[in-house]
Short mmCIF file of C-alpha atoms in Angstrom, two decimals:
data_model
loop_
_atom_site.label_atom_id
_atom_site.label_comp_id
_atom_site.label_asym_id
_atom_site.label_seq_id
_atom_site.Cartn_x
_atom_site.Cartn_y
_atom_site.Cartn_z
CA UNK V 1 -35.97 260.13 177.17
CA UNK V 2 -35.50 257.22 174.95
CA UNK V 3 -37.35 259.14 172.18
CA UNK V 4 -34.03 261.68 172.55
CA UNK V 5 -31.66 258.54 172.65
CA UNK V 6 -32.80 257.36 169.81
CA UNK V 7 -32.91 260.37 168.00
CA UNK V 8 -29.40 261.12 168.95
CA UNK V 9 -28.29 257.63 167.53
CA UNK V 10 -29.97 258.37 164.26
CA UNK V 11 -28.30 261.98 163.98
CA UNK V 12 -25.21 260.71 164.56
CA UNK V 13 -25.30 257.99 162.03
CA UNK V 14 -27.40 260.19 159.07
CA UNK V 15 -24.42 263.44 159.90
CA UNK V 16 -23.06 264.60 156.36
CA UNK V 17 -25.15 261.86 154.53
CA UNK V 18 -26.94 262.63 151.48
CA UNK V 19 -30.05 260.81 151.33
CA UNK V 20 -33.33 259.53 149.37
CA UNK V 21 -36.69 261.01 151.27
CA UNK V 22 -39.51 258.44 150.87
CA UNK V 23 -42.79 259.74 152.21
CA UNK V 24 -46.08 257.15 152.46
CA UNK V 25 -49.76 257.59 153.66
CA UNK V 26 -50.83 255.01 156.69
CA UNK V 27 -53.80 254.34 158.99
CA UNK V 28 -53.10 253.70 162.25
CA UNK V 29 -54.99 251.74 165.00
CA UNK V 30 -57.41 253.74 165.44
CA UNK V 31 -57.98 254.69 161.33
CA UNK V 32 -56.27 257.86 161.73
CA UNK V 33 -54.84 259.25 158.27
CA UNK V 34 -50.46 259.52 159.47
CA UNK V 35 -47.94 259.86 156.72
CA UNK V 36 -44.17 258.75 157.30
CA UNK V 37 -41.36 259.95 156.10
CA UNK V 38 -37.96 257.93 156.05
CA UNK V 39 -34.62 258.53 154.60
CA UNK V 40 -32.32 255.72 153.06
CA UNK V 41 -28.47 255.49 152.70
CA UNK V 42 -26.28 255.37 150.10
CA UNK V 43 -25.85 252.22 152.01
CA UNK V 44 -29.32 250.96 152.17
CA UNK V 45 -29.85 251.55 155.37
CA UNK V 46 -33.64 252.92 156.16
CA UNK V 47 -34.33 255.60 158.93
CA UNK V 48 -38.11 256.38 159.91
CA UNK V 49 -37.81 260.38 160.89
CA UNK V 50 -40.85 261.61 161.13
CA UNK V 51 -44.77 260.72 160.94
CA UNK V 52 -47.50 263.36 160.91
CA UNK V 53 -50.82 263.06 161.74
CA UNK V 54 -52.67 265.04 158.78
CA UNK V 55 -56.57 264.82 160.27
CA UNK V 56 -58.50 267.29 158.65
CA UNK V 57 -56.14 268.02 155.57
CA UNK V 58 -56.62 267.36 152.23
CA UNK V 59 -53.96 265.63 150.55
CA UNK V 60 -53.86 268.14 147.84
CA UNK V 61 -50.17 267.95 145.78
CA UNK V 62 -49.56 271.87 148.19
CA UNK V 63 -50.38 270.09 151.40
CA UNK V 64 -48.30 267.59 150.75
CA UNK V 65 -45.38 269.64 149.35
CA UNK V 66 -45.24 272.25 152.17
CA UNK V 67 -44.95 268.81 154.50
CA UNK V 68 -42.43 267.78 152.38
CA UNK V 69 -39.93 270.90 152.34
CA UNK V 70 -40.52 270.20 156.10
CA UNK V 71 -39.42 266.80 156.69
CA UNK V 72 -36.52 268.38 154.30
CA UNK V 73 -35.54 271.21 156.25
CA UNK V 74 -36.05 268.78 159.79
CA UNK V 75 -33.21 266.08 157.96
CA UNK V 76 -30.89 269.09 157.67
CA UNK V 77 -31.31 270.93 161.25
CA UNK V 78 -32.04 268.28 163.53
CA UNK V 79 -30.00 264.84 161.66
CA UNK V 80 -27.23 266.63 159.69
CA UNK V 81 -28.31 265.06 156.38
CA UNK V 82 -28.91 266.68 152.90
CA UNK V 83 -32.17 264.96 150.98
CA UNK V 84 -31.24 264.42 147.08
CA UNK V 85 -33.66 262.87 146.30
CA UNK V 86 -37.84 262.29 147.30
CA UNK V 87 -39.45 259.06 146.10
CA UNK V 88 -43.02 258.00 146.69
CA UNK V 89 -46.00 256.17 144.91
CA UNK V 90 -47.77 257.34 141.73
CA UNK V 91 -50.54 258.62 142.63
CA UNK V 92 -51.72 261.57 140.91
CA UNK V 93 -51.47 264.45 143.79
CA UNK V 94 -47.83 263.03 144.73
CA UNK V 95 -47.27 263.05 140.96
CA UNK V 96 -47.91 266.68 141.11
CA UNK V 97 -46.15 266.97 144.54
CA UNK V 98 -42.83 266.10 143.16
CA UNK V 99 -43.00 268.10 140.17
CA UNK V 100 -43.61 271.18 142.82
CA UNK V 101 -40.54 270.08 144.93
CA UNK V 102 -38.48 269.44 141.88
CA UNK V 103 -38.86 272.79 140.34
CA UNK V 104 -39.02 274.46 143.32
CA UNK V 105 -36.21 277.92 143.60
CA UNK V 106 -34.66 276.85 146.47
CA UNK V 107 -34.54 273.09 145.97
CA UNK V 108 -32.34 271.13 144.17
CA UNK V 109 -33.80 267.52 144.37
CA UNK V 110 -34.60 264.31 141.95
CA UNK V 111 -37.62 262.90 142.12
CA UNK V 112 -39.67 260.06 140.95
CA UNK V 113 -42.27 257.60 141.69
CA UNK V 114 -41.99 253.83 143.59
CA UNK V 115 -40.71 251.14 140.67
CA UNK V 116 -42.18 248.80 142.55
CA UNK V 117 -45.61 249.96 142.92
CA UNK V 118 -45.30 250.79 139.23
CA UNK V 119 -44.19 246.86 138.35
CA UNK V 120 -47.22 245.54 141.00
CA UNK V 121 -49.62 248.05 138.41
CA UNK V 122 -48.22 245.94 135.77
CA UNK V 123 -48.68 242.47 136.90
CA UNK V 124 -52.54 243.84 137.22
CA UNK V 125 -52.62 245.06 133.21
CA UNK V 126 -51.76 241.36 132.49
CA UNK V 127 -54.32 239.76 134.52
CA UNK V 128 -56.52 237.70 132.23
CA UNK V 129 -60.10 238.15 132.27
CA UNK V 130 -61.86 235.45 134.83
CA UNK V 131 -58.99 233.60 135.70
CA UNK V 132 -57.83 234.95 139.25
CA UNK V 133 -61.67 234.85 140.10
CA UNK V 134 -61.83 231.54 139.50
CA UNK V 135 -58.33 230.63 140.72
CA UNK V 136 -59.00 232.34 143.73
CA UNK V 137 -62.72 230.52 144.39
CA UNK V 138 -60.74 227.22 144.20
CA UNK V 139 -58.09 228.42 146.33
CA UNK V 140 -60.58 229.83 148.92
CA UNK V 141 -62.89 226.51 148.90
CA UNK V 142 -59.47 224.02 149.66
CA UNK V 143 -58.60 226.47 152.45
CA UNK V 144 -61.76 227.22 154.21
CA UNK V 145 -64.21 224.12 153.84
CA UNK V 146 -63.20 221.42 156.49
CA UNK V 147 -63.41 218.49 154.65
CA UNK V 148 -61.75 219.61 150.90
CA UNK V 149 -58.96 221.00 153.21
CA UNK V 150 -58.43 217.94 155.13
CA UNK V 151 -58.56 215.45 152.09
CA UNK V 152 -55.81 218.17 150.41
CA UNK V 153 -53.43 217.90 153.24
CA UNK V 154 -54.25 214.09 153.40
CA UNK V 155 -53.04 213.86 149.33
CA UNK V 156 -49.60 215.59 150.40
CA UNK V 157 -50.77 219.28 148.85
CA UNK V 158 -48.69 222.12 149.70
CA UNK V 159 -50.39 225.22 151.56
CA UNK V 160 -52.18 226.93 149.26
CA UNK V 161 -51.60 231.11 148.72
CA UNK V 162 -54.84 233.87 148.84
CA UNK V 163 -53.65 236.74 146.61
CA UNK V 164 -53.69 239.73 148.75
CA UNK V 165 -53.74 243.56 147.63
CA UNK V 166 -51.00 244.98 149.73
CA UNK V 167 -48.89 241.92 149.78
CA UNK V 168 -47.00 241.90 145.96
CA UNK V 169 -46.20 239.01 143.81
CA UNK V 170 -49.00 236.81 146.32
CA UNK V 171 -51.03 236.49 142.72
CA UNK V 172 -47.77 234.84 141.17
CA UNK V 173 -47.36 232.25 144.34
CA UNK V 174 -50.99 231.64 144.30
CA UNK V 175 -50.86 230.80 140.31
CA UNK V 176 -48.08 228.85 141.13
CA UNK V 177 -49.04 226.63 143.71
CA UNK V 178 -52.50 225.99 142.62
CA UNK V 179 -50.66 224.92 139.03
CA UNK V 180 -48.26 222.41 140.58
CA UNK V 181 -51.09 220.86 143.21
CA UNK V 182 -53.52 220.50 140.17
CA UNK V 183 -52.87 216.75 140.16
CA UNK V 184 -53.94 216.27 144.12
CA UNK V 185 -57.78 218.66 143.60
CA UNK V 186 -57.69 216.50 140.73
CA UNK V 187 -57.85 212.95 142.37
CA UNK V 188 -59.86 214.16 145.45
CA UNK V 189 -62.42 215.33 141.97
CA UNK V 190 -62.37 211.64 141.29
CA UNK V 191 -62.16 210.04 144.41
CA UNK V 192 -64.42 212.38 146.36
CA UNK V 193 -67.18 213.87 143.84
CA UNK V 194 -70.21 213.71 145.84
CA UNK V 195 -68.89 215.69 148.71
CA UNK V 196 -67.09 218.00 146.82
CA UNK V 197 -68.89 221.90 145.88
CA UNK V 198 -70.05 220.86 141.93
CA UNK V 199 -69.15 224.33 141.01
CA UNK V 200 -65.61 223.53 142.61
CA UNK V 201 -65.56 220.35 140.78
CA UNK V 202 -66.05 221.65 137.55
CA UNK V 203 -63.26 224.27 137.91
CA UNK V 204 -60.81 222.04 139.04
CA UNK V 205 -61.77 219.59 136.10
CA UNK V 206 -61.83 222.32 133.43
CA UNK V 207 -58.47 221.89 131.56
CA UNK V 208 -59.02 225.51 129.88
CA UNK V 209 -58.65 227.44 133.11
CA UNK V 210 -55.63 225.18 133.68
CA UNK V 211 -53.90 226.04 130.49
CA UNK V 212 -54.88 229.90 131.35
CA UNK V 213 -53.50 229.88 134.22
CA UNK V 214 -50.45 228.66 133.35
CA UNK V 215 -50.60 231.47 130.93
CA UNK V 216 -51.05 234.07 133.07
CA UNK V 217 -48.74 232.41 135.50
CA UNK V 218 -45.89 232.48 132.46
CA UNK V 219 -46.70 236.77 131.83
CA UNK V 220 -46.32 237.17 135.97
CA UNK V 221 -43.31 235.26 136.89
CA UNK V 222 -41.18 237.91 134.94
CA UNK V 223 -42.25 240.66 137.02
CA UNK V 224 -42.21 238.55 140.24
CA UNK V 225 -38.45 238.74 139.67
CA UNK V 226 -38.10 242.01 138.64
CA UNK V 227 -40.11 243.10 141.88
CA UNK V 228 -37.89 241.00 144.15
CA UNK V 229 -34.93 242.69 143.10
CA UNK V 230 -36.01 246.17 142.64
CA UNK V 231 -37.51 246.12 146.31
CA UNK V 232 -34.29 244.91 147.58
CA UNK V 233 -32.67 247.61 149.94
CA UNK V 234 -29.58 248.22 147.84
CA UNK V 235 -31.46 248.71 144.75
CA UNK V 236 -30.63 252.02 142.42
CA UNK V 237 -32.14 253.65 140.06
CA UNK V 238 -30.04 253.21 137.49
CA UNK V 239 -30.31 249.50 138.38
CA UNK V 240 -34.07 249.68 137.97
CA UNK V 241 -33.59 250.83 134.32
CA UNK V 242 -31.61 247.93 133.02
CA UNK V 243 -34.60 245.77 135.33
CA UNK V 244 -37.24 247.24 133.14
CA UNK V 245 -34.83 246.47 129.94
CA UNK V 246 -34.52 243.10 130.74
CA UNK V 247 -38.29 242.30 131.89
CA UNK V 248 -39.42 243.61 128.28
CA UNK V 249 -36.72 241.71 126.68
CA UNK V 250 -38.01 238.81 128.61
CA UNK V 251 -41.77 239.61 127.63
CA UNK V 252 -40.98 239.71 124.09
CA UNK V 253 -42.87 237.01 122.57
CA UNK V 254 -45.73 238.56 124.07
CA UNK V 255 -47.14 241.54 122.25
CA UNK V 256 -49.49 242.71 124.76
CA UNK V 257 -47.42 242.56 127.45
CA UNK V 258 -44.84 244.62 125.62
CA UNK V 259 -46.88 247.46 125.03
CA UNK V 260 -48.05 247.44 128.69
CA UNK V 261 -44.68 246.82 129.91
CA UNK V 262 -43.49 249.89 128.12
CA UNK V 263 -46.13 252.18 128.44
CA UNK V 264 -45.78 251.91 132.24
CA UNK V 265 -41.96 252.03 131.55
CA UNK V 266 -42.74 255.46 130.22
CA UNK V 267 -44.76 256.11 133.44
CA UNK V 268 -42.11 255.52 136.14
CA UNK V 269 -38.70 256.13 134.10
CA UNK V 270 -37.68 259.38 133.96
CA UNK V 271 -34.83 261.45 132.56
CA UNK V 272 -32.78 260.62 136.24
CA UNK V 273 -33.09 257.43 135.94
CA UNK V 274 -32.06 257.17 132.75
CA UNK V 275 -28.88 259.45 133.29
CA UNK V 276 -27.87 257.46 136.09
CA UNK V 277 -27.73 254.16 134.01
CA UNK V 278 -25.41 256.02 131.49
CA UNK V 279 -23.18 257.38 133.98
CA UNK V 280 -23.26 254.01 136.17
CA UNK V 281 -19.69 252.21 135.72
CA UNK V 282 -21.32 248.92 135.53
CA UNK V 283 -24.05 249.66 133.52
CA UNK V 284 -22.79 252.57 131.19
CA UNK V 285 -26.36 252.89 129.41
CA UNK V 286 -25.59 249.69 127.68
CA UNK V 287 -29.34 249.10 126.77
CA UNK V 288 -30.05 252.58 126.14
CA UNK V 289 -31.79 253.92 123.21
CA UNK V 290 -29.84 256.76 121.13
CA UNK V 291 -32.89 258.85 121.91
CA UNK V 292 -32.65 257.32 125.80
CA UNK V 293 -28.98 258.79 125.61
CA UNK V 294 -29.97 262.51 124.43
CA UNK V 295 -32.69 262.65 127.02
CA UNK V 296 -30.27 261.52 129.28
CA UNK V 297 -27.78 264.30 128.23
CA UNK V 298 -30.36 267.13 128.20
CA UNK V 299 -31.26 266.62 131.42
CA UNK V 300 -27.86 266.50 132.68
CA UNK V 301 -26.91 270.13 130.39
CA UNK V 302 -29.91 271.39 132.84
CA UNK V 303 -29.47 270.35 135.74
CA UNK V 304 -25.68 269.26 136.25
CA UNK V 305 -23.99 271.06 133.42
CA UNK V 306 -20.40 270.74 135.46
CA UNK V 307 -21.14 266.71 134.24
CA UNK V 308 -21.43 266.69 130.81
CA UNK V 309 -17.84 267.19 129.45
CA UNK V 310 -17.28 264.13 131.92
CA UNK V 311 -19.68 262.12 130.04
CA UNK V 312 -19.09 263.28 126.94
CA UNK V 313 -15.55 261.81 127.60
CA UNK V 314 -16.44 258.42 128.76
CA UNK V 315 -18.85 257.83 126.35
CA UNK V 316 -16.65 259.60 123.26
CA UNK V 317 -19.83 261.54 122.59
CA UNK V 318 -18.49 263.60 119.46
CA UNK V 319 -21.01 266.21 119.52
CA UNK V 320 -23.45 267.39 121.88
CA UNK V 321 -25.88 270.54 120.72
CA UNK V 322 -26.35 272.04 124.06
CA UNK V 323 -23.04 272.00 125.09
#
């Protein structure tokens, strides 16, 4: 009964909506494989609609397609709503998955992969070899061994921050903590050497891990703040392209983190994204490329043909060979 209510409620809210499908792969309590599906607003707004229990099934790119056009099909019958558009992570089956719901007859949907996940994969290309290990072994020590914790808190340390997998941007707080309460691990490594782990001791003490850490700290905080924004509710797509802009413009004096930063730009941008930056009336495709702008444009002369006079007009595009 209140299964019906509440489906009734989100029906009546999601009627005549278009809206983004976003499908992910969970364990439950009791470790059984269940993937979700929810749709989000135009207004940000995030709707769970279905979850499937998928024990037994491979989660081959078909599997999860034929799920897919059902969850589809449900949003339209049952909730009123049209899906535009399918995101999920970037994995390689669901990679495969949306290129078989994308070019599907019947279809007519944009997809792409999770920015987010994408800028997460990044912060891990620009990890530095050792450093989190080490980081981390401090980290863990000043939490877990009774006495170094207590002598922390008595110096006035702040709580100190275990990078976790599933929890983005924790490396970045970690880095960042540890960097600013270096002062207090280093008095209690003066005032309290003999009963503090040598190993420890000489970590803390060992200026070159310092000054690496605050390297790696300076390549991370860059895509902390890209990832807080695109993971905001009300982020677009076209908004994630001018992200992506800026975060390599930031990384500049880096070379290395350049060339990762764009290769996974490559990765998760695709010709949607970038068409909905040109078209966007804030953004315009300010900090597109010329060849950014033509893929833009071809995949709009594929797939929305009815558009391109309309942006050849804004944009005073003289010529256009597929017009």
């Amino acid at each position: 009964m209140v299964y019906e209510k509440e489906c009734t409620k989100c029906a009546t809210k999601l009627k005549d909506e278009i809206v983004c499908l976003s499908l992910d792969g969970w364990s439950n309590i009791h470790n059984e494989p269940i993937i979700c599906a929810t749709v989000t607003t135009s207004n940000g707004h995030i709707y769970l609609v279905d979850t499937t229990d998928t024990s037994g099934q491979p989660h081959t790119a078909e599997y999860l397609a034929e799920l897919s056009e059902s969850v589809i099909q449900k949003c339209k019958e049952e909730l009123g709503c049209h899906v535009g558009s399918v995101v999920t992570d970037n994995a390689a089956n669901v990679n495969k998955m949306r290129k078989l719901l994308e070019h599907g007859n019947e279809l007519k949907l944009v997809t792409y992969g999770c920015t987010a996940q994408i800028l997460n994969l990044l912060a891990r290309d620009l990890e530095i070899g050792n450093i989190k290990e080490h980081v981390v072994y401090i980290v863990k020590y000043f939490r877990n061994n009774h006495y170094a914790s207590a002598r922390y808190r008595q110096e006035g340390g702040q709580r100190l921050v275990m990078p976790q997998d599933a929890r983005w941007n924790t490396m970045c707080n970690c880095l960042k903590i540890y960097i600013k309460n270096w002062p207090v691990l280093m008095t209690i490594w003066e005032v309290d050497r003999e009963q503090i782990d040598v190993r420890v001791r000489e970590m803390v003490s060992n200026l070159t891990l310092k000054r690496s850490a605050e390297n790696l700290l300076a390549r991370l905080e860059p895509i902390a703040v890209a990832l807080d924004i695109v993971q905001n509710d009300k982020c677009t797509i076209a908004e994630a392209v001018n992200i992506w802009k800026e975060l390599i413009t930031t990384l500049c004096n880096d070379r290395d983190a350049v060339t990762a930063a764009k290769k996974r730009f490559d990765q998760v941008i695709t010709q949607a994204h970038l068409l909905a930056n040109l078209i966007h009336p804030s953004f315009q495709g300010k900090l597109l490329s010329a060849e950014e702008v033509n893929n833009a444009m071809d995949y709009a002369n594929e797939k929305f043909p009815s558009l391109v006079p309309v942006i050849m007009k804004l944009h005073q595009i003289v010529s256009f060979p597929f017009v």
